[in-house]
Amino acid sequence: MNYTLHQLQVFLKIAQNESITKAAAELHLTQPAVSIQLRNLQDQFDVPLTEVIGRKLYVTDFGKEIAMAAEKILNEVHAINYKTMEFKGQLTGRLKISVVSTGKYVIPYFLSDFLKKNQGVELSLDVTNKIKVLKNLERNEVDFSLVSVLPDSLQIEKVELMPNSLYLIANSDQKTATGIQDKSIIETLSIIYREEGSGTRFVMEKFIENNQLTVPKKMVLTSNEAIKQAVLAGLGCSIMPLIGIKNELNNRDLQIIPVKGLPIQSNWNLIWLKGKKFSPVAAAYLKFIQEEKIRIIEQKFNWINVIKDVNHA
């Protein structure tokens, strides 16, 4: 037997996802690279680890046993690395955060300096939809979650990070009258929606409902990035968070249509389960956020105020 830690790591991801494609995406590798590692590991066993029926990959019972063993081995390796760092007097451990999809434009700036200062900390960051984020939190699988709409069903504590402003966005070819438009303009446009359960969709629908607007759902897309591309292509308009369209506004590929009652204001919140017992890493990160969030916002997100001032002028 001469298998490597890398082969075990790759196979564990394949077993967890039952998919070479998904494993490759999570490991940031190409599918051929993952397939090669699987084949090299399989060559060392006479019993198959996986089988393909139709176009679906299945992990055999033997493969499941190997995956469980691989997970234990990799956890022990992590423990050795942590112990080495601890011996040197460094903060060590894993920081686990789940983030709603639009939060990918926010959370890196609230992590960068902390991780640079504490190189013994390993980050596990899951960028996904709101439903999975809250499931991760409810199951206590993460230390923190980043959301823009607070959950009603969970007892949580929070740190408010920064405002989340949503504007009516169109591509640069969209013609409208000058000045601030009446809310009824939304009824005349082809509005692109996020998927059900999205925080962006929740606040957008609440705005439409509160203002008794009639807006048909002709197009529903599963991420703000997809909506942005659709708006750029001229497929419609949308009410979107400002945080994800900085470059497109600066390049004049997108425009904000000023509307009475907009922007919709919510807040980015770092949340955790009430009463959660923090690991040393999670406690250190919370302290860092509480002490440094104002500096980070002033240094990294001042452009938001500039764009707001221009569009309110």
Coordinates of N, CA and C in Angstrom, one line a residue, residues 14-22 50-60:
I14 N -15.1 12.7 -3.1 CA -15.9 12.0 -4.0 C -17.0 11.2 -3.3
A15 N -16.6 10.5 -2.2 CA -17.6 9.8 -1.4 C -18.7 10.6 -0.8
Q16 N -18.3 11.8 -0.3 CA -19.3 12.7 0.3 C -20.3 13.3 -0.7
N17 N -19.8 13.5 -2.0 CA -20.7 14.1 -3.0 C -21.2 13.1 -4.0
E18 N -20.7 11.8 -4.0 CA -21.0 10.8 -5.0 C -21.0 11.4 -6.4
S19 N -19.9 12.2 -6.6 CA -19.8 12.9 -7.9 C -18.3 13.3 -8.0
I20 N -17.7 13.0 -9.1 CA -16.4 13.5 -9.4 C -16.4 15.0 -9.8
T21 N -17.5 15.4 -10.5 CA -17.7 16.8 -10.8 C -17.7 17.7 -9.6
K22 N -18.6 17.3 -8.6 CA -18.8 18.1 -7.4 C -17.5 18.1 -6.6
T50 N -15.7 2.3 -6.0 CA -16.9 3.0 -6.6 C -17.4 2.1 -7.8
E51 N -18.6 2.4 -8.2 CA -19.1 1.8 -9.4 C -20.1 2.8 -10.1
V52 N -20.1 2.7 -11.4 CA -21.0 3.6 -12.2 C -22.1 2.8 -12.8
I53 N -23.3 3.2 -12.5 CA -24.5 2.6 -13.1 C -25.3 3.6 -13.8
G54 N -25.4 3.4 -15.1 CA -26.0 4.5 -16.0 C -24.9 5.6 -16.1
R55 N -25.2 6.7 -15.6 CA -24.2 7.8 -15.6 C -24.0 8.3 -14.1
K56 N -24.5 7.5 -13.2 CA -24.4 7.9 -11.8 C -23.3 7.1 -11.1
L57 N -22.5 7.8 -10.3 CA -21.4 7.2 -9.5 C -21.9 6.8 -8.2
Y58 N -21.7 5.5 -7.8 CA -22.0 5.1 -6.4 C -20.8 4.6 -5.7
V59 N -20.7 4.8 -4.4 CA -19.6 4.4 -3.6 C -20.0 3.0 -3.0
T60 N -19.2 2.0 -3.2 CA -19.5 0.7 -2.7 C -19.4 0.6 -1.2

